[in-house]
mmCIF file of C-alpha atoms in Angstrom:
data_model
loop_
_atom_site.group_PDB
_atom_site.id
_atom_site.type_symbol
_atom_site.label_atom_id
_atom_site.label_comp_id
_atom_site.label_asym_id
_atom_site.label_seq_id
_atom_site.Cartn_x
_atom_site.Cartn_y
_atom_site.Cartn_z
ATOM 1 C CA MET A 1 130.469 28.609 -86.879
ATOM 2 C CA ARG A 2 133.418 29.839 -84.892
ATOM 3 C CA ILE A 3 133.199 33.328 -86.375
ATOM 4 C CA ASN A 4 130.834 34.412 -83.579
ATOM 5 C CA GLU A 5 132.318 32.429 -80.670
ATOM 6 C CA ASN A 6 133.454 35.642 -78.929
ATOM 7 C CA THR A 7 130.772 37.954 -80.342
ATOM 8 C CA LEU A 8 127.976 39.532 -78.323
ATOM 9 C CA LEU A 9 125.395 41.705 -80.085
ATOM 10 C CA GLU A 10 123.570 44.147 -77.846
ATOM 11 C CA GLY A 11 120.256 45.628 -78.925
ATOM 12 C CA LYS A 12 117.621 47.735 -77.181
ATOM 13 C CA HIS A 13 115.790 44.897 -75.465
ATOM 14 C CA VAL A 14 117.845 41.804 -76.269
ATOM 15 C CA VAL A 15 121.407 40.535 -76.170
ATOM 16 C CA LEU A 16 122.616 37.859 -78.588
ATOM 17 C CA VAL A 17 125.395 35.543 -77.385
ATOM 18 C CA PRO A 18 127.066 32.426 -78.855
ATOM 19 C CA TYR A 19 125.316 29.108 -78.206
ATOM 20 C CA ASN A 20 127.498 27.404 -75.582
ATOM 21 C CA ALA A 21 127.309 24.178 -73.590
ATOM 22 C CA GLU A 22 125.878 25.902 -70.509
ATOM 23 C CA HIS A 23 122.842 26.927 -72.571
ATOM 24 C CA VAL A 24 121.992 23.364 -73.601
ATOM 25 C CA PRO A 25 119.918 22.216 -70.567
ATOM 26 C CA ARG A 26 117.526 25.186 -70.890
ATOM 27 C CA TYR A 27 117.362 24.749 -74.657
ATOM 28 C CA HIS A 28 116.606 21.048 -74.147
ATOM 29 C CA GLN A 29 113.720 21.950 -71.826
ATOM 30 C CA TRP A 30 112.295 24.249 -74.492
ATOM 31 C CA MET A 31 112.460 21.623 -77.199
ATOM 32 C CA ALA A 32 110.572 19.106 -75.066
ATOM 33 C CA SER A 33 107.503 21.277 -75.676
ATOM 34 C CA PRO A 34 105.136 19.807 -78.308
ATOM 35 C CA GLU A 35 104.155 23.396 -79.234
ATOM 36 C CA LEU A 36 107.756 24.380 -80.029
ATOM 37 C CA GLN A 37 108.387 21.085 -81.811
ATOM 38 C CA LYS A 38 105.448 21.869 -84.069
ATOM 39 C CA LEU A 39 106.418 25.521 -84.622
ATOM 40 C CA THR A 40 110.017 24.605 -85.480
ATOM 41 C CA ALA A 41 109.265 21.304 -87.270
ATOM 42 C CA SER A 42 111.689 19.603 -84.875
ATOM 43 C CA GLU A 43 111.937 16.138 -83.380
ATOM 44 C CA PRO A 44 112.690 15.741 -79.645
ATOM 45 C CA LEU A 45 116.310 14.881 -78.804
ATOM 46 C CA THR A 46 117.911 13.417 -75.709
ATOM 47 C CA LEU A 47 120.025 15.760 -73.610
ATOM 48 C CA GLU A 48 123.210 14.119 -74.901
ATOM 49 C CA GLU A 49 122.022 14.514 -78.488
ATOM 50 C CA GLU A 50 121.352 18.186 -77.740
ATOM 51 C CA TYR A 51 124.937 18.604 -76.500
ATOM 52 C CA GLU A 52 126.199 16.917 -79.670
ATOM 53 C CA MET A 53 124.060 19.271 -81.759
ATOM 54 C CA GLN A 54 125.505 22.299 -79.950
ATOM 55 C CA ARG A 55 129.061 21.095 -80.612
ATOM 56 C CA SER A 56 128.217 20.407 -84.241
ATOM 57 C CA TRP A 57 126.704 23.848 -84.772
ATOM 58 C CA ARG A 58 129.788 25.462 -83.232
ATOM 59 C CA GLU A 59 132.126 23.653 -85.628
ATOM 60 C CA ASP A 60 130.025 23.649 -88.814
ATOM 61 C CA THR A 61 131.036 26.279 -91.345
ATOM 62 C CA ASP A 62 127.472 26.767 -92.618
ATOM 63 C CA LYS A 63 125.604 27.493 -89.345
ATOM 64 C CA CYS A 64 125.755 30.626 -87.194
ATOM 65 C CA THR A 65 123.757 30.483 -83.964
ATOM 66 C CA PHE A 66 123.055 33.000 -81.213
ATOM 67 C CA ILE A 67 121.064 32.593 -78.012
ATOM 68 C CA ILE A 68 118.630 35.445 -77.323
ATOM 69 C CA LEU A 69 118.821 36.914 -73.813
ATOM 70 C CA ASP A 70 116.527 39.341 -71.986
ATOM 71 C CA LYS A 71 118.772 42.418 -71.796
ATOM 72 C CA GLN A 72 117.233 43.756 -68.585
ATOM 73 C CA ARG A 73 117.823 40.504 -66.693
ATOM 74 C CA TRP A 74 121.249 39.980 -68.277
ATOM 75 C CA ALA A 75 122.398 43.435 -67.094
ATOM 76 C CA ASP A 76 121.895 42.222 -63.507
ATOM 77 C CA PRO A 77 124.824 39.900 -62.673
ATOM 78 C CA SER A 78 122.775 38.167 -59.973
ATOM 79 C CA PHE A 79 120.911 36.320 -62.768
ATOM 80 C CA PRO A 80 122.880 33.424 -64.299
ATOM 81 C CA GLU A 81 123.028 33.753 -68.075
ATOM 82 C CA GLU A 82 120.902 30.618 -68.527
ATOM 83 C CA GLU A 83 118.081 32.318 -66.600
ATOM 84 C CA CYS A 84 118.142 35.206 -69.088
ATOM 85 C CA MET A 85 117.505 32.975 -72.131
ATOM 86 C CA VAL A 86 114.338 33.645 -74.148
ATOM 87 C CA GLY A 87 115.056 31.999 -77.532
ATOM 88 C CA ASP A 88 117.548 31.480 -80.321
ATOM 89 C CA VAL A 89 118.301 32.696 -83.847
ATOM 90 C CA ASN A 90 120.238 30.984 -86.625
ATOM 91 C CA ILE A 91 121.647 31.694 -90.047
ATOM 92 C CA PHE A 92 122.173 28.634 -92.254
ATOM 93 C CA LEU A 93 124.181 28.932 -95.470
ATOM 94 C CA THR A 94 122.037 26.555 -97.479
ATOM 95 C CA ASP A 95 123.701 26.544 -100.917
ATOM 96 C CA PRO A 96 127.462 25.777 -101.188
ATOM 97 C CA SER A 97 127.435 27.203 -104.711
ATOM 98 C CA ASP A 98 125.922 30.501 -103.504
ATOM 99 C CA PRO A 99 127.336 31.698 -100.144
ATOM 100 C CA SER A 100 125.278 34.886 -100.418
ATOM 101 C CA LEU A 101 122.066 32.873 -99.810
ATOM 102 C CA ALA A 102 121.031 32.009 -96.254
ATOM 103 C CA GLU A 103 118.055 30.682 -94.330
ATOM 104 C CA LEU A 104 117.091 32.557 -91.180
ATOM 105 C CA GLU A 105 115.445 30.791 -88.248
ATOM 106 C CA LEU A 106 114.151 32.573 -85.160
ATOM 107 C CA MET A 107 112.449 31.220 -82.047
ATOM 108 C CA ILE A 108 111.102 33.120 -79.044
ATOM 109 C CA ALA A 109 110.756 30.068 -76.839
ATOM 110 C CA GLU A 110 109.525 31.765 -73.667
ATOM 111 C CA SER A 111 105.843 32.474 -74.269
ATOM 112 C CA SER A 112 105.802 35.457 -71.860
ATOM 113 C CA TYR A 113 108.222 37.274 -74.202
ATOM 114 C CA ARG A 114 106.138 36.861 -77.349
ATOM 115 C CA GLY A 115 104.172 39.733 -78.835
ATOM 116 C CA LYS A 116 106.577 42.355 -77.476
ATOM 117 C CA GLY A 117 108.535 43.116 -80.634
ATOM 118 C CA LEU A 118 111.593 41.064 -79.682
ATOM 119 C CA GLY A 119 111.340 38.861 -82.775
ATOM 120 C CA LYS A 120 111.407 41.874 -85.072
ATOM 121 C CA GLU A 121 114.410 43.371 -83.261
ATOM 122 C CA VAL A 122 116.332 40.073 -83.350
ATOM 123 C CA ALA A 123 115.528 39.459 -87.018
ATOM 124 C CA ARG A 124 116.805 42.881 -88.037
ATOM 125 C CA MET A 125 119.942 42.499 -85.917
ATOM 126 C CA MET A 126 120.687 39.088 -87.421
ATOM 127 C CA ILE A 127 120.076 40.296 -90.980
ATOM 128 C CA CYS A 128 122.517 43.144 -90.347
ATOM 129 C CA TYR A 129 125.080 40.700 -88.922
ATOM 130 C CA GLY A 130 124.606 38.341 -91.875
ATOM 131 C CA ILE A 131 125.174 41.163 -94.365
ATOM 132 C CA ASN A 132 128.208 42.671 -92.650
ATOM 133 C CA LYS A 133 129.992 39.590 -91.311
ATOM 134 C CA LEU A 134 128.914 36.697 -93.550
ATOM 135 C CA GLY A 135 128.337 38.442 -96.887
ATOM 136 C CA VAL A 136 124.695 37.319 -97.122
ATOM 137 C CA LYS A 137 122.603 39.146 -99.722
ATOM 138 C CA LYS A 138 119.514 36.934 -99.904
ATOM 139 C CA PHE A 139 117.599 35.684 -96.876
ATOM 140 C CA GLU A 140 114.831 33.091 -96.743
ATOM 141 C CA VAL A 141 112.571 31.963 -93.902
ATOM 142 C CA LYS A 142 110.402 28.847 -93.806
ATOM 143 C CA ILE A 143 107.353 29.156 -91.542
ATOM 144 C CA GLY A 144 104.424 26.875 -90.793
ATOM 145 C CA LEU A 145 101.219 28.111 -92.413
ATOM 146 C CA GLU A 146 99.517 28.186 -89.003
ATOM 147 C CA ASN A 147 102.130 30.575 -87.602
ATOM 148 C CA LYS A 148 100.354 33.747 -88.738
ATOM 149 C CA VAL A 149 102.179 35.972 -86.240
ATOM 150 C CA SER A 150 105.652 35.094 -87.585
ATOM 151 C CA ILE A 151 104.520 35.403 -91.200
ATOM 152 C CA ALA A 152 103.121 38.884 -90.509
ATOM 153 C CA MET A 153 106.276 39.936 -88.637
ATOM 154 C CA PHE A 154 108.619 38.986 -91.485
ATOM 155 C CA LYS A 155 106.365 40.687 -94.030
ATOM 156 C CA LYS A 156 106.643 43.883 -91.967
ATOM 157 C CA ILE A 157 110.424 43.837 -92.443
ATOM 158 C CA HIS A 158 110.158 43.537 -96.242
ATOM 159 C CA PHE A 159 110.107 39.758 -96.732
ATOM 160 C CA HIS A 160 107.782 38.608 -99.519
ATOM 161 C CA VAL A 161 106.242 35.245 -100.406
ATOM 162 C CA LEU A 162 108.420 32.976 -102.555
ATOM 163 C CA SER A 163 106.350 29.792 -102.326
ATOM 164 C CA SER A 164 103.706 28.044 -100.285
ATOM 165 C CA SER A 165 103.168 24.306 -99.798
ATOM 166 C CA GLU A 166 99.879 22.880 -98.609
ATOM 167 C CA VAL A 167 101.493 19.427 -98.517
ATOM 168 C CA PHE A 168 104.195 20.502 -96.058
ATOM 169 C CA GLN A 169 101.978 23.208 -94.514
ATOM 170 C CA GLU A 170 104.825 25.678 -94.954
ATOM 171 C CA ILE A 171 105.413 29.054 -96.540
ATOM 172 C CA THR A 172 108.775 30.383 -97.746
ATOM 173 C CA LEU A 173 109.429 34.117 -97.569
ATOM 174 C CA GLY A 174 112.447 35.881 -99.069
ATOM 175 C CA LEU A 175 114.359 39.134 -98.784
ATOM 176 C CA THR A 176 116.968 40.389 -101.264
ATOM 177 C CA VAL A 177 119.310 42.999 -99.844
ATOM 178 C CA ASN A 178 119.861 46.171 -101.863
ATOM 179 C CA GLU A 179 121.570 49.459 -101.086
ATOM 180 C CA ALA A 180 118.367 51.101 -99.851
ATOM 181 C CA LEU A 181 117.699 48.274 -97.388
ATOM 182 C CA GLN A 182 121.264 48.384 -96.092
ATOM 183 C CA GLN A 183 120.959 52.108 -95.448
ATOM 184 C CA GLU A 184 117.630 51.590 -93.678
ATOM 185 C CA LEU A 185 119.143 48.906 -91.442
ATOM 186 C CA LEU A 186 122.083 51.122 -90.558
ATOM 187 C CA ALA A 187 119.735 53.962 -89.690
ATOM 188 C CA THR A 188 117.330 51.897 -87.590
ATOM 189 C CA LEU A 189 119.981 49.749 -85.874
ATOM 190 C CA ASP A 190 122.337 52.528 -84.850
ATOM 191 C CA PHE A 191 121.793 51.375 -81.245
ATOM 192 C CA MET A 192 123.228 47.883 -81.905
ATOM 193 C CA GLN A 193 126.672 47.284 -80.454
ATOM 194 C CA GLU A 194 129.107 44.450 -81.053
ATOM 195 C CA ARG A 195 131.001 43.581 -77.880
ATOM 196 C CA GLU A 196 133.491 40.953 -76.690
ATOM 197 C CA TYR A 197 131.489 38.115 -75.178
ATOM 198 C CA GLN A 198 134.164 36.551 -72.978
ATOM 199 C CA LYS A 199 135.142 39.845 -71.353
ATOM 200 C CA LEU A 200 131.516 40.626 -70.578
ATOM 201 C CA LYS A 201 131.010 37.127 -69.234
ATOM 202 C CA ASN A 202 133.961 37.638 -66.892
ATOM 203 C CA TYR A 203 132.475 40.988 -65.814
ATOM 204 C CA ARG A 204 129.248 39.273 -64.870
ATOM 205 C CA HIS A 205 131.088 36.531 -62.942
ATOM 206 C CA GLU A 206 132.787 39.293 -60.953
ATOM 207 C CA GLY A 207 129.362 40.686 -60.089
ATOM 208 C CA LYS A 208 129.722 43.801 -62.248
ATOM 209 C CA ASN A 209 126.955 45.331 -64.343
ATOM 210 C CA SER A 210 127.671 44.298 -67.961
ATOM 211 C CA SER A 211 126.347 47.568 -69.376
ATOM 212 C CA THR A 212 129.228 49.507 -67.815
ATOM 213 C CA MET A 213 131.843 47.821 -69.980
ATOM 214 C CA PRO A 214 132.814 49.822 -73.091
ATOM 215 C CA ALA A 215 131.723 48.602 -76.536
ATOM 216 C CA HIS A 216 134.105 46.567 -78.657
ATOM 217 C CA GLN A 217 135.843 48.680 -81.265
ATOM 218 C CA SER A 218 136.345 46.704 -84.470
#
């Protein structure tokens, strides 16, 4: 999607930025891992195929992708953005007849960042973005049955079991957004800021601390 091509979402511990070509080599390294291939039910791609996938996701009208960055490292302009990458998060609009339904995918690819609450923060940020910017009201996640940590994390943020398949070794969890949930998200994500990605990127290239730039006023 192009809707987020100049959008940066800043949380407490993470920063979400659009998936761009400069992120592809690091992403490709991640997806060469058999562990991540299994967790994400993905097949390995060549580097060129990965670049094609990035271009496709940018242009497709049914996919919204952000790269997850370590906020502490990202705030230091001496670290290239690619060295701040820890994972990615996606919203897929899966049903053309129901644009309020979306599938959420989240990956903390760097193992040293797992178990620190980043997944929960990113999931809540992306749900909030999906509600406010994409009009999503129903979210689903598909998780491998062996991935107990992710299943538990999504259950903690009010997802419930929709179905489970022993054949595909996969469980589907769902969340329907209501007024109470929206109010809870607003209250617990009052720290989240939407900022202009390109301006912040230019700040970093100039060697300035990104956190000193004012928030985007929409």
